[in-house]
Amino acid sequence: MKAQKPPMGFNTWNRFLDVRDFPQVEQITHDSVVALAKAMVDSGMKDAGYEYFVMDDGFQGYTRDHRGRLQGHARRFRPGIPALIEEVKSLGLKMGIYSVPGRFTCFEQYQDYHGLGNGSLDREEIDAISFAEWGIDFLKYDWCRAHINDGLDAPTAFRKMADALAKHAPDIVFSISEYGLFKSHEWAPEFTNMWRTTDDLFANWKSILGTIDQQIGLESYSGPGRWNDPDMLQIGNHALTDSENRAHMIMWAILNAPLMAGNDLVTMTDKVRDILCHRGLIAVNQDWGGRQGKLIRAYGELQVWEKPMSNGSTALAYLNRGEVAIKVRATDDAPAATSVRDVWSSDSAGAAEVVEVEPHGAILLITQ
Ligand code: GLA
């Protein structure tokens, strides 16, 4: 069975998306992609559990080949996509790729593009065959306004690709994204492994909070093999502070969110790597029971999220959304608890002890 735990990996999009120069497509090349994949291994990300290397939008050629097959941009991907995939997979990583149900990818719509489109509309079969031949392990399938451009119905269009994958490439993890426009959590669990619940996440605190708020109430849809996806990580990008990066990781851990890093792995600082690779936070995210955390209390700028762990303990995330430190006590939310362990620091304490949550920050406690 696929995706029994929330998938972990890296996706190129956030790395190459620069809000000032959007997106830096000239930087998406064979060499830069391979450098990121190598850094994923050398930095220890792979050892920490990040296994899928996903190449997002922006790699495609201007047109498909004479048989209608998807191909890479001729100048930026000179050795070709199959050669790139082979190189990434030779590092011991799994490979993911990107396509869309309509004619045009999102990026083709953002830029001054006048071609026929690289999307998979009516080419689902030929694309699934290419993906199987290339050894693809993961497909991100992104809506990109296909209802407007192509008059498509989301559940039907996504299912069409699911059927093609089932026929030609049944082991591919199928990740879809319609930004929560069409309530994918209601129909996607049947034939996909993860679905975006929200619009794109950006590297700022407001966007992180807005995304978290939109996860409230979705916990029952998620479980092994089918995950709510609040979008790829922005940890390590732009102006996010250490405490914001840590809070982002803590919240994605308690939400059982797929952990797809999106920062520049080649230049990342040790601090960012330590957050992404924190064994305790990853263990909460990957807990085999696969039960997503839910909001149990909100008070002022504080939110408390609770996740039952499969060993009988309970994880509690305290999120401080505001500008001043907040004092909390685990027994307020878990009255029967006697001890707590702070997952980030590994420090243990009595459950009645008062602890402080820094502004724009979060702590994750395991209560017993
Ligand atoms: C959408 C998706 C992003 C990314 C881009 C690519 O905005 O939500 O994650 O895939 O398209 O164009």
GROMACS .gro file of C-alpha atoms in nm, residues 14-267:
model
  254
   14ASN     CA    1   0.923   2.714  -0.355
   15ARG     CA    2   1.299   2.716  -0.407
   16PHE     CA    3   1.273   2.868  -0.754
   17LEU     CA    4   0.982   3.097  -0.676
   18ASP     CA    5   1.112   3.438  -0.596
   19VAL     CA    6   0.836   3.684  -0.519
   20ARG     CA    7   1.042   3.967  -0.667
   21ASP     CA    8   1.122   3.788  -0.991
   22PHE     CA    9   0.849   3.535  -1.036
   23PRO     CA   10   0.943   3.255  -1.091
   24GLN     CA   11   1.305   3.230  -1.182
   25VAL     CA   12   1.251   2.979  -1.460
   26GLU     CA   13   1.594   3.028  -1.613
   27GLN     CA   14   1.736   2.883  -1.294
   28ILE     CA   15   1.543   2.555  -1.338
   29THR     CA   16   1.808   2.355  -1.521
   30HIS     CA   17   1.948   2.004  -1.527
   31ASP     CA   18   2.248   2.116  -1.321
   32SER     CA   19   2.056   2.312  -1.057
   33VAL     CA   20   1.806   2.030  -1.012
   34VAL     CA   21   2.081   1.770  -0.974
   35ALA     CA   22   2.263   1.997  -0.726
   36LEU     CA   23   1.949   2.011  -0.511
   37ALA     CA   24   1.907   1.634  -0.523
   38LYS     CA   25   2.272   1.585  -0.421
   39ALA     CA   26   2.228   1.833  -0.137
   40MET     CA   27   1.923   1.639  -0.022
   41VAL     CA   28   2.150   1.341   0.035
   42ASP     CA   29   2.464   1.525   0.159
   43SER     CA   30   2.274   1.740   0.412
   44GLY     CA   31   2.129   1.435   0.588
   45MET     CA   32   1.774   1.501   0.465
   46LYS     CA   33   1.753   1.161   0.300
   47ASP     CA   34   1.872   0.987   0.618
   48ALA     CA   35   1.607   1.180   0.814
   49GLY     CA   36   1.336   1.028   0.590
   50TYR     CA   37   1.296   1.274   0.300
   51GLU     CA   38   1.278   1.038   0.002
   52TYR     CA   39   1.085   1.195  -0.288
   53PHE     CA   40   1.260   1.451  -0.505
   54VAL     CA   41   0.980   1.626  -0.694
   55MET     CA   42   1.045   1.843  -0.998
   56ASP     CA   43   0.759   2.091  -1.014
   57ASP     CA   44   0.641   2.316  -1.298
   58GLY     CA   45   0.887   2.497  -1.528
   59PHE     CA   46   1.094   2.208  -1.665
   60GLN     CA   47   0.882   2.147  -1.976
   61GLY     CA   48   0.975   2.222  -2.332
   62TYR     CA   49   0.786   2.470  -2.545
   63THR     CA   50   0.605   2.180  -2.714
   64ARG     CA   51   0.564   1.806  -2.679
   65ASP     CA   52   0.753   1.573  -2.914
   66HIS     CA   53   0.619   1.449  -3.249
   67ARG     CA   54   0.440   1.160  -3.075
   68GLY     CA   55   0.277   1.388  -2.820
   69ARG     CA   56   0.507   1.289  -2.536
   70LEU     CA   57   0.608   1.528  -2.262
   71GLN     CA   58   0.967   1.648  -2.282
   72GLY     CA   59   1.200   1.881  -2.101
   73HIS     CA   60   1.308   2.228  -2.208
   74ALA     CA   61   1.569   2.165  -2.477
   75ARG     CA   62   1.827   2.420  -2.362
   76ARG     CA   63   1.784   2.395  -1.985
   77PHE     CA   64   1.751   2.014  -1.981
   78ARG     CA   65   1.996   1.920  -2.255
   79PRO     CA   66   2.051   1.555  -2.150
   80GLY     CA   67   1.673   1.502  -2.142
   81ILE     CA   68   1.430   1.417  -1.865
   82PRO     CA   69   1.492   1.039  -1.856
   83ALA     CA   70   1.866   1.106  -1.802
   84LEU     CA   71   1.789   1.354  -1.525
   85ILE     CA   72   1.561   1.107  -1.352
   86GLU     CA   73   1.826   0.838  -1.375
   87GLU     CA   74   2.081   1.068  -1.216
   88VAL     CA   75   1.850   1.164  -0.930
   89LYS     CA   76   1.749   0.803  -0.869
   90SER     CA   77   2.112   0.690  -0.872
   91LEU     CA   78   2.149   0.896  -0.552
   92GLY     CA   79   1.905   0.659  -0.384
   93LEU     CA   80   1.614   0.905  -0.403
   94LYS     CA   81   1.267   0.852  -0.547
   95MET     CA   82   1.159   1.082  -0.827
   96GLY     CA   83   0.847   1.291  -0.859
   97ILE     CA   84   0.723   1.499  -1.150
   98TYR     CA   85   0.453   1.753  -1.224
   99SER     CA   86   0.162   1.777  -1.463
  100VAL     CA   87  -0.188   1.923  -1.487
  101PRO     CA   88  -0.534   1.794  -1.593
  102GLY     CA   89  -0.597   2.077  -1.842
  103ARG     CA   90  -0.403   2.205  -2.141
  104PHE     CA   91  -0.184   2.459  -1.967
  105THR     CA   92   0.036   2.434  -1.661
  106CYS     CA   93   0.008   2.715  -1.409
  107PHE     CA   94   0.345   2.844  -1.513
  108GLU     CA   95   0.245   2.855  -1.878
  109GLN     CA   96  -0.044   3.073  -1.771
  110TYR     CA   97   0.171   3.308  -1.566
  111GLN     CA   98   0.422   3.369  -1.839
  112ASP     CA   99   0.392   3.493  -2.194
  113TYR     CA  100   0.329   3.148  -2.341
  114HIS     CA  101   0.159   3.096  -2.679
  115GLY     CA  102   0.214   2.723  -2.735
  116LEU     CA  103  -0.043   2.444  -2.731
  117GLY     CA  104   0.027   2.358  -2.369
  118ASN     CA  105   0.209   2.075  -2.195
  119GLY     CA  106  -0.084   1.966  -1.981
  120SER     CA  107  -0.213   1.608  -1.972
  121LEU     CA  108  -0.564   1.676  -2.107
  122ASP     CA  109  -0.652   1.378  -2.331
  123ARG     CA  110  -0.293   1.259  -2.295
  124GLU     CA  111  -0.342   1.094  -1.958
  125GLU     CA  112  -0.255   0.750  -2.098
  126ILE     CA  113   0.054   0.854  -2.290
  127ASP     CA  114   0.180   1.049  -1.988
  128ALA     CA  115   0.119   0.763  -1.747
  129ILE     CA  116   0.313   0.540  -1.988
  130SER     CA  117   0.603   0.791  -2.000
  131PHE     CA  118   0.606   0.818  -1.621
  132ALA     CA  119   0.620   0.440  -1.590
  133GLU     CA  120   0.899   0.414  -1.848
  134TRP     CA  121   1.097   0.689  -1.677
  135GLY     CA  122   1.070   0.527  -1.333
  136ILE     CA  123   0.862   0.805  -1.177
  137ASP     CA  124   0.749   0.733  -0.819
  138PHE     CA  125   0.532   1.038  -0.742
  139LEU     CA  126   0.307   1.264  -0.949
  140LYS     CA  127   0.194   1.610  -0.847
  141TYR     CA  128  -0.115   1.687  -1.052
  142ASP     CA  129  -0.209   2.052  -1.026
  143TRP     CA  130  -0.546   2.203  -1.121
  144CYS     CA  131  -0.431   2.539  -1.265
  145ARG     CA  132  -0.775   2.681  -1.349
  146ALA     CA  133  -0.873   2.387  -1.573
  147HIS     CA  134  -1.243   2.461  -1.502
  148ILE     CA  135  -1.200   2.802  -1.662
  149ASN     CA  136  -0.958   2.718  -1.945
  150ASP     CA  137  -1.093   2.378  -2.041
  151GLY     CA  138  -1.436   2.352  -1.877
  152LEU     CA  139  -1.325   2.051  -1.674
  153ASP     CA  140  -1.495   1.907  -1.367
  154ALA     CA  141  -1.233   1.846  -1.097
  155PRO     CA  142  -1.330   1.503  -0.960
  156THR     CA  143  -1.376   1.365  -1.315
  157ALA     CA  144  -1.050   1.511  -1.445
  158PHE     CA  145  -0.842   1.393  -1.150
  159ARG     CA  146  -0.999   1.049  -1.165
  160LYS     CA  147  -0.911   1.019  -1.532
  161MET     CA  148  -0.543   1.043  -1.445
  162ALA     CA  149  -0.587   0.812  -1.144
  163ASP     CA  150  -0.731   0.551  -1.383
  164ALA     CA  151  -0.442   0.592  -1.627
  165LEU     CA  152  -0.192   0.555  -1.343
  166ALA     CA  153  -0.372   0.249  -1.209
  167LYS     CA  154  -0.339   0.094  -1.553
  168HIS     CA  155   0.021   0.186  -1.639
  169ALA     CA  156   0.202   0.295  -1.324
  170PRO     CA  157   0.016   0.164  -1.018
  171ASP     CA  158   0.299   0.232  -0.772
  172ILE     CA  159   0.305   0.608  -0.831
  173VAL     CA  160   0.201   0.815  -0.529
  174PHE     CA  161  -0.072   1.043  -0.663
  175SER     CA  162  -0.072   1.394  -0.517
  176ILE     CA  163  -0.338   1.635  -0.637
  177SER     CA  164  -0.385   2.003  -0.590
  178GLU     CA  165  -0.699   2.209  -0.642
  179TYR     CA  166  -0.626   2.449  -0.352
  180GLY     CA  167  -0.941   2.347  -0.167
  181LEU     CA  168  -1.163   2.497  -0.438
  182PHE     CA  169  -1.376   2.187  -0.489
  183LYS     CA  170  -1.368   2.017  -0.147
  184SER     CA  171  -1.125   1.751  -0.264
  185HIS     CA  172  -1.114   1.601   0.087
  186GLU     CA  173  -1.466   1.467   0.017
  187TRP     CA  174  -1.382   1.272  -0.300
  188ALA     CA  175  -1.004   1.252  -0.336
  189PRO     CA  176  -0.937   0.996  -0.057
  190GLU     CA  177  -1.095   0.734  -0.284
  191PHE     CA  178  -0.834   0.754  -0.559
  192THR     CA  179  -0.547   0.983  -0.455
  193ASN     CA  180  -0.287   0.973  -0.179
  194MET     CA  181  -0.284   1.341  -0.087
  195TRP     CA  182  -0.478   1.653  -0.180
  196ARG     CA  183  -0.410   2.018  -0.122
  197THR     CA  184  -0.661   2.171   0.117
  198THR     CA  185  -0.564   2.534   0.063
  199ASP     CA  186  -0.419   2.790  -0.173
  200ASP     CA  187  -0.042   2.833  -0.207
  201LEU     CA  188   0.154   2.879   0.113
  202PHE     CA  189   0.398   3.171   0.114
  203ALA     CA  190   0.699   3.230   0.333
  204ASN     CA  191   0.542   3.467   0.583
  205TRP     CA  192   0.373   3.425   0.920
  206LYS     CA  193   0.034   3.551   0.801
  207SER     CA  194   0.019   3.291   0.526
  208ILE     CA  195   0.124   3.015   0.766
  209LEU     CA  196  -0.151   3.111   1.014
  210GLY     CA  197  -0.416   3.145   0.743
  211THR     CA  198  -0.326   2.800   0.612
  212ILE     CA  199  -0.337   2.645   0.960
  213ASP     CA  200  -0.682   2.794   1.024
  214GLN     CA  201  -0.816   2.632   0.709
  215GLN     CA  202  -0.713   2.285   0.833
  216ILE     CA  203  -0.963   2.302   1.120
  217GLY     CA  204  -1.222   2.026   1.094
  218LEU     CA  205  -1.050   1.828   0.817
  219GLU     CA  206  -0.885   1.573   1.047
  220SER     CA  207  -1.134   1.292   0.989
  221TYR     CA  208  -1.059   1.277   0.615
  222SER     CA  209  -0.693   1.192   0.663
  223GLY     CA  210  -0.527   0.859   0.742
  224PRO     CA  211  -0.275   0.608   0.611
  225GLY     CA  212  -0.263   0.622   0.230
  226ARG     CA  213  -0.466   0.948   0.211
  227TRP     CA  214  -0.346   1.276   0.354
  228ASN     CA  215  -0.468   1.633   0.380
  229ASP     CA  216  -0.195   1.850   0.227
  230PRO     CA  217  -0.163   2.207   0.362
  231ASP     CA  218   0.110   2.265   0.099
  232MET     CA  219   0.486   2.232   0.082
  233LEU     CA  220   0.712   2.364   0.353
  234GLN     CA  221   0.847   2.719   0.339
  235ILE     CA  222   1.094   2.652   0.621
  236GLY     CA  223   1.422   2.829   0.544
  237ASN     CA  224   1.274   3.066   0.288
  238HIS     CA  225   1.285   3.445   0.280
  239ALA     CA  226   1.237   3.622   0.608
  240LEU     CA  227   1.090   3.347   0.826
  241THR     CA  228   1.256   3.360   1.170
  242ASP     CA  229   1.390   3.061   1.364
  243SER     CA  230   1.083   3.045   1.586
  244GLU     CA  231   0.848   3.078   1.286
  245ASN     CA  232   1.035   2.800   1.104
  246ARG     CA  233   1.010   2.578   1.411
  247ALA     CA  234   0.639   2.654   1.460
  248HIS     CA  235   0.577   2.575   1.092
  249MET     CA  236   0.744   2.233   1.134
  250ILE     CA  237   0.563   2.163   1.462
  251MET     CA  238   0.223   2.242   1.307
  252TRP     CA  239   0.287   2.035   0.992
  253ALA     CA  240   0.397   1.752   1.225
  254ILE     CA  241   0.078   1.756   1.434
  255LEU     CA  242  -0.134   1.787   1.116
  256ASN     CA  243   0.023   1.470   0.969
  257ALA     CA  244   0.099   1.685   0.665
  258PRO     CA  245   0.318   1.557   0.386
  259LEU     CA  246   0.663   1.707   0.455
  260MET     CA  247   0.790   1.845   0.126
  261ALA     CA  248   1.080   2.081   0.188
  262GLY     CA  249   1.099   2.379  -0.047
  263ASN     CA  250   1.410   2.573   0.051
  264ASP     CA  251   1.749   2.594  -0.116
  265LEU     CA  252   1.911   2.278   0.018
  266VAL     CA  253   2.246   2.376  -0.133
  267THR     CA  254   2.284   2.686   0.085
   0.00000   0.00000   0.00000
